[in-house]
Structure formats: C-alpha cells, structure tokens
Amino acid sequence: MMSSTDISPTQSRKWESDIIKLERVGLRYPRGAEVLKDVDLSLKAGSFTFVTGISGAGKSTLLQLINLNLRPSRGLVHLFGHDTSALPQKELLVLKRRIGMVLQDFRLIDHLSVFENVCLPLRVTGAVREDYKQDVLELLHWVGLGRRIQALPATLSGGEKQRAAIARAVLAKPHILIADEPTGNVDSQISQRLLRLFIELNRLGTTIIIATHDPNLIHSHTADVVKIEKGYLHKGIGS
Amino acid sequence: MNELNKSLDRIGKSSAPLIPKQGAGDKPLFFVLTLMAFLAGLIFLITSMTLRATQDWRTSLDDSVTVQLYLPIAMSDTAGRVNAVRSTVKLVQAFPGVTGVDPLPDSEAKKRLEPWLGTLELPDDLPLPVILSVSVTKAPPLDVDALKNTLKTAGVQAEVNTHKDWQDSIDTNASAISKAMIFLFLCIFLGGVSTSVFATHSQIGTHRKIISVLTQVGAKNFYIARLFTQSFLIKGLIAGILGCILALMFVLLFQVMSVLSDENLLQSFSLTLWDIIYLVGVAVLFGLVCGASACATGLTLLRSEQRQR
C-alpha cells in the first residue's frame, strides 16, 4: 500500500555520524529560568528514543530545538552532520523539511479537511496536487482515515486527529519523526495502535523521538530512553 | 482499491484556500480601500484636466497680443474714430509676425471692464480705449518693442499687452495646484499603504495558528507572506478599479451638469482617452501598492518572529 510514500530503509543511513547531536546545549526563554542545561545527546539514524520527564521538565523544548523551531541560548545542535548555528535560514529550511513533527495539540487547520491538512507539507513546496493526491489518499487509508478524508478537524475524535497529524508528519518521507506526547489525548487502545504505527515507521528507517510521561507507552516497546530532570538530561533510564 | 478510487473521486481538483475568507470582516477594509482609490482617481482626473485647461489657456494667449488704442477725447465724431482705428489696424497688420487684427466692438470692450466696474450701464462719453485683438505667429515671434516704437513713431497712443502677467499668473497657479494635488495623491497612496500594513498585522495576528502550522511543515516565509499578499492584491485591484470607475463617473456627471447649467468655465475642463488610460494605471498601481506593502509587512513580521525564536 505504501508504494510512493514508502520510506526507504537505507535512506537515513547515509550519515555515518549521529543524525542528531546536541553539545552542551542550554536554553533560557526571555525573562525566564534556564529550561535546559548542558544537554549532550547523540542519536543514531534509525534509532527509536523516548524522552521522558515530568510536565514542564523541558521535553517539548528539547523537541522544538531538534525541530529547529527554537535556537539554543548556548551550545551546538548538529543535524544530519551540519552545525545548525552556522547554517543560513534557507538551508535550515531544507533540513527542517527532513523532519516531521507531531505535536500534542495536533496543530490541524480548522477550516481544512483531513485530506487538505495532511497534504500541507507537499503543498507548501509547490508540488502539483494531481501528483500527490493518490499518495496522500494511500497514506490516509494506511493510518485508518480513508473514510474521513473530507471531515473537518472539529468532527474528528482525538485518535483520528492524532493519526491525521502523524500522516502529515510522515507524508514528506522525513528522516526524523518527532512526536510530542502523541498519546496524551487518546485512550490506551488507540495509544497502542499509534505506537505500532511509529514502530512500523521506524522499521522502515525513520529515526523516531517521542516525548512522553506515559510509563505504559515506554514499557510497551524496547527503545532508548532519556529523562529530563531539572533541566539536565539523563541517559539510559528504563531502556 | 475500489475504496481508494472512490476517495479519489471525492477529492476536488483545486486546493482549499489556506487563509479562510473573512466575509463580513473584509467589508470595512474593502470600503476604505475603494474610498481611497476613488479619492486618488478623482485627484488624478481633476489635476490632469486642470493642467490641460491651463495649458490651453496659455497656448491661446501665446497666439495673441492686445493693443489698447487711446483715442483723443476731442475725437468725438464717429467717422474720425473709425478712421483712426482703421489706420492703426493697417499699421499693425503690416507689422512682421502679425497674422490678423480684429478690433473689438465697444460692447466687448465694456464687457472686459466688468470685473472692475461691474455690469452698470457706462456713460457713452466715457473715454474707453479701443481694443485690437492681434493674432501673431509663434515663429518668428513678434517683436513687441518694435511694434510699440512703430505705433509711437506714427503718433498713435496705444499700449501693447502680451498677456505675460496673465501667463505668469496661470503658470504660478498651475504649478501650485499640481504640487498640492501630487501631495494629496501621495497622501492617499500612503493611506492605502498604511491600511494594508495595519490589515496585514491584524490578519497575521488572527491566523497565527495557521502560520505556525505552515512554518511547522516547512513553508518558506515568502510562501506564507504571499498568501496574504494575494488576498490584498486582489482586494486592492478590485477596490482600485471600482474606486477609479466611481471617480470617472463623478467627473462625467459633473461635466454633464456643467453643460446643462451652461457654465463655460467648467466646460473647458474636458476628459480625454489618455485620462482614462492613465486612470486604469492609477487603479492597477493602487492594487500593486496595497499588495506590495502587505507582502513587505508579512515578510518583516515573519522574519522578526523567526529572529526572536
């Protein structure tokens, strides 16, 4: 089914070094406390990592840093072997398009149908609708939203919204998929279904990073786990 | 596969707009833009017609001079006056550069004094000068001093008026009017720019979530700014065209009314095809200025937000 939206298992293997590398990264919001302190993190291509910690620990901040939505106050963020602090905006955008992100609040555009929401990553690159229409539909069928393609976000359940957000994140065949509390708004059954979706994507070669404070989710799959506590990152916990 | 084909049929051919249409919220903005385009169009047409009319007046003055012939008070008999006028006419007519001499009747001469003396009946024995309207060639120009000398040598008491004071006065007024109109025109365009900038700020604020999603999926700033620009460009163009059509209709109505009221002065302000062509340019320029200012504002806002992250 995943003919053209398929992610090549070898596609993320071309970086011999780490696909994501953070060196002594610190982040302080304007007029706020330091959220992240001296964070060192290295993730291999094709890895599956849970980021855990209590609410407000800085999990989302870490993901936003990796997704280039935030810039560190200090330290270096390397993505795909590039030092992101040295790259111009245009090249950062190219890197950003290789990362898919699923946020806790789904970020679906209210007046657009599920289909229109999911095809956004291709639409903004100027791709021709007729060229990607079938791929998007196949992907929506794959995530179980084949019958809801024209539904507006307001009419979707939490799980359906989450799957639409995931479909959008993986449509452009990202090398890294970041999910912030993807099971935060869904019941345990859907939570497991979503996890299977992430595992399948990981099996196809995508590097997965999931921020969660749901221990059930962490224990239901063997993966690397990093924990953020008081701004510091602790590795190898619960893996 | 069957289900997929059904889904394909259900998907429309064109994409839904990323920025939703605002409906009622757009109307006041459209009204303001139309009003500004109307004022810009009106100012353009009035300026163009005024400058053309003054140019016509100036040209008509270039082609003529006036000779005021003062006959001696003692010369009260009609035959003597007629002979004196006739000989002066001959003298002026023979002068190089003169193409025609037309003595104005007394009634016309009195009419020219009306601005100073009013419409009261003037006494017959009032020694009014005889006015000779002299048509001259532009090249070679009339040697006014030589004409004055010729008349003086011939013993004719006359003044030669080249209308230079009038021409200078027309030039000064035309220059002042055109400067004031250009200033007003620029003010209105600046108003259009400010309106677009303000509305773009407001739109970006309203659609912050959409912008955040688009940024999230990798849209370039220019792509996002273009979404707003397109909407302002279309609104600006429609408002510009509508406003300029209204301005044209207003001027045409004004002209019809002036014809009906037999106002000679207003009739000399006429529209040409070029006025209408330039007016289309004003409408398009208005739309482009609105679109460009919206684009610049959008890009500036998006870049500044990016820098703050």
Coordinates of C-alpha atoms in Angstrom, one line a residue:
Chain A
M1 CA 0.0 0.0 0.0
M2 CA 2.8 2.4 0.8
S3 CA 4.1 2.5 -2.8
S4 CA 5.2 6.1 -3.3
T5 CA 5.1 7.4 0.3
D6 CA 7.3 4.5 1.3
I7 CA 10.4 5.4 3.3
S8 CA 13.5 3.7 2.1
P9 CA 15.2 1.6 4.8
T10 CA 18.5 2.9 3.6
Q11 CA 17.6 6.5 3.2
S12 CA 18.6 7.6 6.7
R13 CA 21.8 5.5 6.7
K14 CA 24.0 7.9 4.8
W15 CA 25.1 9.8 7.9
E16 CA 27.9 7.9 9.2
S17 CA 28.0 10.0 12.3
D18 CA 25.0 10.8 14.5
I19 CA 21.8 12.0 12.8
I20 CA 21.2 14.3 15.8
K21 CA 23.9 15.6 18.1
L22 CA 23.5 18.2 20.9
E23 CA 26.6 19.5 22.6
R24 CA 26.4 21.3 25.9
V25 CA 23.1 22.9 24.8
G26 CA 21.4 25.3 27.2
L27 CA 18.2 27.2 26.6
R28 CA 16.7 30.0 28.5
Y29 CA 13.5 31.7 27.5
P30 CA 13.5 35.5 27.6
R31 CA 13.0 36.7 31.2
G32 CA 12.6 33.1 32.3
A33 CA 14.6 30.4 34.0
E34 CA 17.0 28.1 32.2
V35 CA 14.9 25.2 30.9
L36 CA 17.7 23.0 29.5
K37 CA 21.2 22.9 31.0
D38 CA 24.3 21.4 29.4
V39 CA 22.4 18.9 27.4
D40 CA 24.5 16.3 25.5
L41 CA 22.6 13.9 23.2
S42 CA 23.6 11.8 20.3
L43 CA 21.1 9.8 18.3
K44 CA 21.9 7.3 15.5
A45 CA 20.0 7.2 12.3
G46 CA 17.1 4.7 12.6
S47 CA 17.1 4.8 16.3
F48 CA 13.9 4.9 18.5
T49 CA 14.1 7.1 21.5
F50 CA 11.6 8.0 24.3
V51 CA 12.2 11.4 26.0
T52 CA 10.5 11.4 29.4
G53 CA 10.2 13.6 32.4
I54 CA 7.5 15.3 34.4
S55 CA 5.3 18.1 32.9
G56 CA 7.4 21.2 32.4
A57 CA 10.7 19.4 32.6
G58 CA 11.7 20.6 29.1
K59 CA 10.7 17.7 26.9
S60 CA 8.8 19.8 24.4
T61 CA 11.6 22.4 24.5
L62 CA 14.2 19.7 23.6
L63 CA 12.0 18.5 20.7
Q64 CA 11.5 22.1 19.5
L65 CA 15.3 22.5 19.5
I66 CA 15.7 19.4 17.4
N67 CA 13.0 20.5 15.0
L68 CA 14.7 23.9 14.6
N69 CA 11.7 25.8 16.0
L70 CA 13.9 27.2 18.7
R71 CA 17.6 28.1 18.8
P72 CA 19.7 27.3 21.8
S73 CA 21.0 30.0 24.1
R74 CA 24.3 28.2 24.2
G75 CA 25.8 25.0 22.9
L76 CA 25.5 23.4 19.4
V77 CA 22.8 21.5 17.7
H78 CA 24.1 19.2 14.8
L79 CA 21.5 17.7 12.5
F80 CA 22.4 15.4 9.6
G81 CA 26.1 16.2 10.3
H82 CA 25.5 20.0 10.0
D83 CA 26.1 22.6 12.7
T84 CA 22.7 24.3 12.6
S85 CA 24.1 27.5 14.2
A86 CA 26.3 28.1 11.1
L87 CA 23.6 27.5 8.5
P88 CA 21.6 30.3 6.8
Q89 CA 17.8 30.3 7.1
K90 CA 17.4 28.9 3.6
E91 CA 19.4 25.8 4.4
L92 CA 17.8 25.4 7.8
L93 CA 14.5 25.2 6.0
V94 CA 15.9 22.3 3.8
L95 CA 16.9 20.5 7.0
K96 CA 13.6 21.2 8.6
R97 CA 11.7 19.6 5.7
R98 CA 13.6 16.4 6.5
I99 CA 12.0 16.4 10.0
G100 CA 8.4 15.5 10.7
M101 CA 6.8 16.7 13.9
V102 CA 3.6 15.6 15.6
L103 CA 2.5 18.0 18.4
Q104 CA 0.4 17.3 21.4
D105 CA -2.3 19.7 20.2
F106 CA -2.2 18.1 16.7
R107 CA -2.0 21.6 15.0
L108 CA -4.6 20.8 12.4
I109 CA -6.0 23.8 10.5
D110 CA -9.7 24.1 11.4
H111 CA -11.2 25.1 8.1
L112 CA -9.3 22.5 6.1
S113 CA -10.4 18.9 5.6
V114 CA -8.3 15.9 6.8
F115 CA -7.0 15.5 3.2
E116 CA -6.1 19.2 2.9
N117 CA -4.4 19.2 6.3
V118 CA -2.3 16.1 5.5
C119 CA -1.1 17.2 2.1
L120 CA 0.2 20.6 3.5
P121 CA 3.9 19.5 3.6
L122 CA 3.8 18.8 -0.2
R123 CA 1.5 21.8 -1.0
V124 CA 3.9 24.3 0.6
T125 CA 6.8 23.0 -1.6
G126 CA 4.7 23.9 -4.7
A127 CA 4.1 20.3 -5.7
V128 CA 1.2 19.7 -8.1
R129 CA -2.0 18.4 -6.5
E130 CA -2.6 15.7 -9.1
D131 CA 0.9 14.3 -8.5
Y132 CA 0.4 13.8 -4.8
K133 CA -3.3 13.2 -4.5
Q134 CA -3.1 9.4 -4.7
D135 CA -0.1 9.2 -2.3
V136 CA -2.0 11.2 0.3
L137 CA -5.1 9.0 0.0
E138 CA -3.0 5.8 0.3
L139 CA -1.3 7.2 3.4
L140 CA -4.7 8.2 4.9
H141 CA -6.0 4.7 4.2
W142 CA -2.9 3.3 5.8
V143 CA -3.4 5.2 9.1
G144 CA -7.1 4.3 9.0
L145 CA -8.6 7.6 8.0
G146 CA -9.7 6.5 4.5
R147 CA -13.3 7.2 5.3
R148 CA -12.7 10.6 6.9
I149 CA -10.8 12.3 4.2
Q150 CA -13.2 15.2 3.8
A151 CA -14.0 15.5 7.5
L152 CA -13.1 18.8 9.3
P153 CA -10.9 18.5 12.4
A154 CA -13.7 19.6 14.7
T155 CA -15.6 16.4 13.8
L156 CA -12.7 14.1 14.4
S157 CA -12.0 12.1 17.6
G158 CA -8.7 12.6 19.5
G159 CA -7.3 9.5 18.0
E160 CA -8.3 10.5 14.5
K161 CA -6.8 13.9 14.9
Q162 CA -3.6 12.3 16.1
R163 CA -3.4 9.9 13.2
A164 CA -4.1 12.8 10.8
A165 CA -1.2 14.7 12.4
I166 CA 1.1 11.7 12.1
A167 CA 0.1 11.2 8.5
R168 CA 1.0 14.8 7.8
A169 CA 4.3 14.4 9.6
V170 CA 5.3 11.3 7.6
L171 CA 4.0 12.4 4.2
A172 CA 7.1 14.1 3.1
K173 CA 9.1 11.0 4.0
P174 CA 11.1 12.6 6.9
H175 CA 14.3 11.1 8.1
I176 CA 13.4 12.1 11.6
L177 CA 9.9 11.9 13.2
I178 CA 9.4 13.8 16.4
A179 CA 6.2 13.3 18.4
D180 CA 5.4 15.4 21.5
E181 CA 3.0 13.4 23.8
P182 CA 1.4 11.6 20.9
T183 CA -0.8 9.5 23.2
G184 CA -1.7 12.4 25.6
N185 CA -5.2 12.7 24.4
V186 CA -6.2 9.2 23.4
D187 CA -7.3 6.1 25.2
S188 CA -4.9 3.1 25.7
Q189 CA -6.2 1.1 22.8
I190 CA -5.5 4.0 20.3
S191 CA -2.3 4.7 22.2
Q192 CA -1.1 1.1 21.4
R193 CA -2.2 1.5 17.8
L194 CA -0.3 4.7 17.4
L195 CA 2.8 3.1 18.9
R196 CA 2.5 0.3 16.3
L197 CA 2.4 3.0 13.6
F198 CA 5.6 4.6 15.0
I199 CA 7.3 1.2 15.2
E200 CA 6.4 0.4 11.6
L201 CA 7.8 3.8 10.5
N202 CA 11.0 3.1 12.5
R203 CA 11.3 -0.3 10.9
L204 CA 11.2 1.5 7.5
G205 CA 14.2 3.5 8.6
T206 CA 12.8 6.7 10.2
T207 CA 14.5 7.9 13.3
I208 CA 11.8 8.3 16.0
I209 CA 11.9 10.5 19.0
I210 CA 8.8 10.5 21.3
A211 CA 8.3 12.7 24.3
T212 CA 6.0 11.2 26.8
H213 CA 5.4 10.8 30.5
D214 CA 3.2 7.7 30.0
P215 CA 5.2 4.8 31.5
N216 CA 2.9 2.3 29.8
L217 CA 3.9 3.6 26.4
I218 CA 7.6 3.5 27.4
H219 CA 7.4 -0.1 28.7
S220 CA 5.5 -1.4 25.7
H221 CA 8.4 -1.1 23.3
T222 CA 12.1 -1.7 23.7
A223 CA 13.8 1.6 22.9
D224 CA 16.4 4.1 24.2
V225 CA 15.0 6.3 27.0
V226 CA 16.4 9.7 28.1
K227 CA 15.0 11.6 31.0
I228 CA 15.0 15.3 31.6
E229 CA 15.1 16.3 35.2
K230 CA 15.7 19.9 36.5
G231 CA 16.9 20.8 33.1
Y232 CA 19.6 18.1 32.9
L233 CA 19.4 15.1 30.6
H234 CA 19.9 11.6 32.0
K235 CA 20.5 8.8 29.5
G236 CA 19.8 5.1 29.5
I237 CA 17.0 5.1 32.1
G238 CA 14.4 2.4 31.6
S239 CA 15.7 1.2 28.2
Chain B
M1 CA -8.5 -0.3 -4.3
N2 CA -12.2 0.4 -5.0
E3 CA -12.4 2.5 -1.9
L4 CA -9.3 4.4 -2.9
N5 CA -10.8 5.2 -6.3
K6 CA -14.0 6.4 -4.6
S7 CA -11.9 8.6 -2.4
L8 CA -10.0 10.0 -5.4
D9 CA -13.4 10.9 -6.9
R10 CA -14.4 12.7 -3.8
I11 CA -11.3 14.9 -3.7
G12 CA -11.8 18.1 -5.6
K13 CA -9.4 19.3 -8.3
S14 CA -8.5 22.5 -6.6
S15 CA -7.0 23.1 -3.2
A16 CA -8.9 24.9 -0.5
P17 CA -7.6 28.3 0.4
L18 CA -5.2 28.2 3.3
I19 CA -6.4 31.5 4.7
P20 CA -10.2 31.4 5.2
K21 CA -12.3 34.1 3.6
Q22 CA -13.3 36.5 6.3
G23 CA -16.7 37.6 4.9
A24 CA -18.1 40.4 7.0
G25 CA -14.7 41.4 8.4
D26 CA -13.4 42.2 4.9
K27 CA -16.1 44.7 4.0
P28 CA -14.9 47.7 6.0
L29 CA -11.4 47.2 4.7
F30 CA -12.7 46.9 1.1
F31 CA -14.8 50.0 1.6
V32 CA -11.8 52.0 2.9
L33 CA -9.6 50.9 0.0
T34 CA -12.3 51.7 -2.5
L35 CA -12.8 55.2 -0.9
M36 CA -9.1 55.8 -1.1
A37 CA -8.9 54.7 -4.8
F38 CA -11.9 56.9 -5.5
L39 CA -10.1 59.9 -4.0
A40 CA -6.8 59.1 -5.8
G41 CA -8.7 58.7 -9.1
L42 CA -10.6 61.9 -8.6
I43 CA -7.5 63.9 -7.7
F44 CA -5.7 62.5 -10.7
L45 CA -8.6 63.4 -13.1
I46 CA -9.0 66.9 -11.6
T47 CA -5.3 67.6 -11.8
S48 CA -5.0 66.3 -15.3
M49 CA -8.0 68.3 -16.6
T50 CA -6.9 71.5 -14.7
L51 CA -3.3 71.3 -16.1
R52 CA -4.6 70.7 -19.6
A53 CA -7.1 73.6 -19.4
T54 CA -4.4 75.9 -18.1
Q55 CA -2.1 74.8 -20.9
D56 CA -4.9 75.5 -23.4
W57 CA -5.4 79.0 -21.9
R58 CA -1.7 79.6 -22.0
T59 CA -1.4 78.5 -25.6
S60 CA -4.3 80.7 -26.6
L61 CA -2.6 83.6 -25.0
D62 CA 0.7 82.8 -26.8
D63 CA -1.1 83.3 -30.1
S64 CA -2.3 86.8 -29.5
V65 CA -1.5 90.2 -28.1
T66 CA -3.8 93.0 -27.3
V67 CA -3.4 96.6 -28.4
Q68 CA -5.3 99.2 -26.4
L69 CA -5.8 102.2 -28.6
Y70 CA -6.4 105.5 -26.7
L71 CA -8.2 108.0 -29.0
P72 CA -8.0 111.7 -28.1
I73 CA -11.1 112.8 -26.1
A74 CA -11.6 115.6 -28.6
M75 CA -12.2 112.9 -31.3
S76 CA -15.9 112.5 -30.6
D77 CA -17.2 112.2 -34.1
T78 CA -17.8 108.6 -35.2
A79 CA -16.2 109.0 -38.6
G80 CA -12.9 110.3 -37.1
R81 CA -12.8 107.4 -34.6
V82 CA -13.4 104.9 -37.4
N83 CA -10.6 106.3 -39.5
A84 CA -8.2 106.4 -36.6
V85 CA -8.9 102.7 -35.8
R86 CA -8.7 101.7 -39.4
S87 CA -5.3 103.4 -39.9
T88 CA -4.0 101.7 -36.7
V89 CA -5.3 98.4 -37.8
K90 CA -3.5 98.8 -41.2
L91 CA -0.3 99.8 -39.4
V92 CA -0.4 96.8 -37.0
Q93 CA -1.4 94.4 -39.8
A94 CA 1.6 95.4 -41.9
F95 CA 4.0 94.5 -39.0
P96 CA 6.0 91.3 -39.4
G97 CA 4.6 88.4 -37.3
V98 CA 1.1 89.7 -37.3
T99 CA -1.5 87.4 -38.9
G100 CA -4.7 89.3 -38.2
V101 CA -6.1 92.3 -36.4
D102 CA -9.6 92.3 -35.0
P103 CA -11.0 95.5 -33.4
L104 CA -13.4 94.5 -30.7
P105 CA -16.8 96.3 -30.6
D106 CA -17.4 98.7 -27.8
S107 CA -19.8 96.2 -26.2
E108 CA -17.0 93.6 -25.9
A109 CA -14.6 96.3 -24.6
K110 CA -17.1 97.2 -21.9
K111 CA -17.6 93.5 -21.1
R112 CA -13.8 93.3 -20.4
L113 CA -14.2 96.0 -17.8
E114 CA -17.0 94.3 -16.0
P115 CA -14.6 92.6 -13.5
W116 CA -13.6 96.0 -12.3
L117 CA -16.7 98.2 -13.0
G118 CA -19.5 95.7 -12.7
T119 CA -22.5 95.4 -15.0
L120 CA -23.7 99.0 -14.5
E121 CA -24.5 100.9 -17.6
L122 CA -21.4 103.1 -18.5
P123 CA -21.9 106.7 -19.8
D124 CA -21.4 107.0 -23.6
D125 CA -18.9 109.7 -23.2
L126 CA -16.5 107.7 -21.1
P127 CA -13.3 107.5 -23.0
L128 CA -12.8 103.8 -23.2
P129 CA -9.9 102.5 -25.2
V130 CA -10.5 100.7 -28.4
I131 CA -9.2 97.1 -28.1
L132 CA -7.5 95.4 -31.0
S133 CA -7.1 91.7 -30.7
V134 CA -4.0 90.9 -32.7
S135 CA -3.2 87.3 -33.8
V136 CA 0.5 86.6 -34.1
T137 CA 2.8 83.9 -35.3
K138 CA 4.8 81.9 -32.8
A139 CA 7.8 81.7 -35.1
P140 CA 9.3 84.1 -35.7
P141 CA 8.0 85.7 -32.5
L142 CA 6.5 89.2 -32.6
D143 CA 9.0 92.0 -31.8
V144 CA 6.8 93.8 -29.3
D145 CA 9.2 96.6 -28.6
A146 CA 9.5 97.3 -32.4
L147 CA 5.7 97.3 -32.7
K148 CA 5.5 99.8 -29.8
N149 CA 8.0 102.0 -31.4
T150 CA 6.2 101.9 -34.8
L151 CA 3.0 102.9 -33.1
K152 CA 4.7 105.7 -31.2
T153 CA 6.5 107.0 -34.3
A154 CA 3.2 107.0 -36.1
G155 CA 1.8 109.2 -33.3
V156 CA -0.6 106.5 -32.1
Q157 CA -1.2 106.5 -28.4
A158 CA -1.5 102.8 -27.6
E159 CA -0.4 100.1 -25.2
V160 CA 0.7 96.7 -26.4
N161 CA -0.1 93.9 -23.9
T162 CA 1.5 90.5 -24.5
H163 CA -0.5 88.9 -21.6
K164 CA 2.7 88.0 -19.9
D165 CA 1.4 88.9 -16.5
W166 CA -1.6 86.6 -17.1
Q167 CA 0.6 83.8 -18.4
D168 CA 2.9 84.1 -15.3
S169 CA -0.1 84.1 -13.1
I170 CA -1.5 81.0 -14.8
D171 CA 1.9 79.2 -14.6
T172 CA 2.2 80.0 -10.9
N173 CA -1.3 78.8 -10.1
A174 CA -0.9 75.7 -12.2
S175 CA 2.3 74.9 -10.5
A176 CA 0.8 75.4 -7.1
I177 CA -2.2 73.3 -8.0
S178 CA -0.2 70.4 -9.4
K179 CA 2.2 70.4 -6.4
A180 CA -0.8 70.3 -4.0
M181 CA -2.5 67.6 -6.0
I182 CA 0.6 65.4 -6.1
F183 CA 1.0 65.8 -2.4
L184 CA -2.6 64.8 -1.8
F185 CA -2.2 61.9 -4.3
L186 CA 0.8 60.7 -2.4
C187 CA -1.0 61.1 1.0
I188 CA -3.8 58.9 -0.3
F189 CA -1.4 56.3 -1.5
L190 CA 0.3 56.4 1.8
G191 CA -3.1 56.0 3.4
G192 CA -3.6 52.9 1.2
V193 CA -0.2 51.5 2.3
S194 CA -0.9 52.2 6.0
T195 CA -4.3 50.4 5.7
S196 CA -2.7 47.4 4.1
V197 CA 0.1 47.3 6.7
F198 CA -2.4 47.6 9.5
A199 CA -4.7 44.9 8.0
T200 CA -1.8 42.6 7.4
H201 CA -0.7 42.9 11.0
S202 CA -4.3 42.1 12.0
Q203 CA -4.6 39.2 9.6
I204 CA -1.3 37.7 10.8
G205 CA -2.4 38.0 14.4
T206 CA -5.7 36.4 13.6
H207 CA -4.2 33.5 11.7
R208 CA -1.2 32.9 13.9
K209 CA -2.2 29.2 14.3
I210 CA -2.2 28.6 10.5
I211 CA 1.1 30.4 10.2
S212 CA 2.6 28.2 12.9
V213 CA 1.3 25.0 11.2
L214 CA 2.7 26.2 7.8
T215 CA 6.1 27.0 9.4
Q216 CA 6.0 23.6 11.1
V217 CA 5.5 21.8 7.7
G218 CA 8.4 23.7 6.2
A219 CA 6.7 26.6 4.4
K220 CA 9.1 29.5 3.4
N221 CA 8.3 33.0 4.8
F222 CA 7.7 34.2 1.3
Y223 CA 5.2 31.4 0.7
I224 CA 3.3 32.5 3.9
A225 CA 3.5 36.2 3.1
R226 CA 2.3 35.5 -0.4
L227 CA -1.0 34.1 1.0
F228 CA -1.7 37.5 2.5
T229 CA -0.3 39.4 -0.5
Q230 CA -2.6 37.6 -3.0
S231 CA -5.6 38.5 -1.0
F232 CA -4.6 42.2 -0.6
L233 CA -3.5 42.4 -4.3
I234 CA -6.9 41.1 -5.4
K235 CA -8.8 43.3 -2.9
G236 CA -6.6 46.3 -3.8
L237 CA -7.1 45.8 -7.6
I238 CA -10.8 45.4 -7.3
A239 CA -11.1 48.4 -4.9
G240 CA -8.7 50.4 -7.2
I241 CA -10.8 49.7 -10.3
L242 CA -14.1 50.3 -8.5
G243 CA -12.9 53.5 -6.9
C244 CA -11.5 54.8 -10.2
I245 CA -14.7 53.9 -12.1
L246 CA -16.6 55.9 -9.4
A247 CA -14.2 58.8 -9.8
L248 CA -14.7 58.7 -13.6
M249 CA -18.5 58.6 -13.2
F250 CA -18.3 61.5 -10.7
V251 CA -16.3 63.7 -13.2
L252 CA -18.6 62.7 -16.1
L253 CA -21.7 63.6 -14.0
F254 CA -20.0 66.9 -13.1
Q255 CA -19.4 67.7 -16.7
V256 CA -22.9 66.9 -17.8
M257 CA -24.2 69.1 -15.0
S258 CA -21.9 71.9 -16.1
V259 CA -23.1 71.6 -19.7
L260 CA -26.7 71.7 -18.5
S261 CA -26.0 74.7 -16.4
D262 CA -24.2 76.4 -19.3
E263 CA -21.1 77.1 -17.2
N264 CA -18.4 78.0 -19.8
L265 CA -15.5 77.8 -17.4
L266 CA -16.3 74.2 -16.4
Q267 CA -16.8 73.1 -20.0
S268 CA -13.2 73.9 -20.7
F269 CA -12.2 71.0 -18.3
S270 CA -12.6 68.0 -20.7
L271 CA -11.6 64.4 -20.4
T272 CA -9.5 62.6 -23.0
L273 CA -8.9 59.0 -23.8
W274 CA -5.4 59.3 -22.2
D275 CA -7.1 60.4 -18.9
I276 CA -9.0 57.1 -18.9
I277 CA -5.9 55.1 -19.8
Y278 CA -3.8 56.7 -17.1
L279 CA -6.7 56.2 -14.7
V280 CA -6.6 52.4 -15.3
G281 CA -2.9 52.8 -14.5
V282 CA -3.8 54.5 -11.2
A283 CA -6.2 51.7 -10.3
V284 CA -3.6 49.0 -11.1
L285 CA -0.8 50.9 -9.2
F286 CA -3.1 51.2 -6.2
G287 CA -3.7 47.4 -6.2
L288 CA 0.1 46.7 -6.6
V289 CA 1.0 49.2 -3.8
C290 CA -1.5 47.5 -1.5
G291 CA -0.2 44.0 -2.4
A292 CA 3.5 45.0 -2.1
S293 CA 3.0 46.7 1.2
A294 CA 1.1 43.7 2.6
C295 CA 3.9 41.4 1.3
A296 CA 6.7 43.6 2.8
T297 CA 4.8 43.7 6.2
G298 CA 4.2 40.0 6.2
L299 CA 7.8 39.2 5.4
T300 CA 9.1 41.7 8.0
L301 CA 6.8 40.3 10.7
L302 CA 7.6 36.6 9.9
R303 CA 11.4 37.3 9.9
S304 CA 11.3 39.3 13.1
E305 CA 9.4 36.4 14.8
Q306 CA 11.9 34.0 13.4
R307 CA 14.8 36.1 14.8
Q308 CA 13.1 36.1 18.2
R309 CA 12.9 32.3 18.4

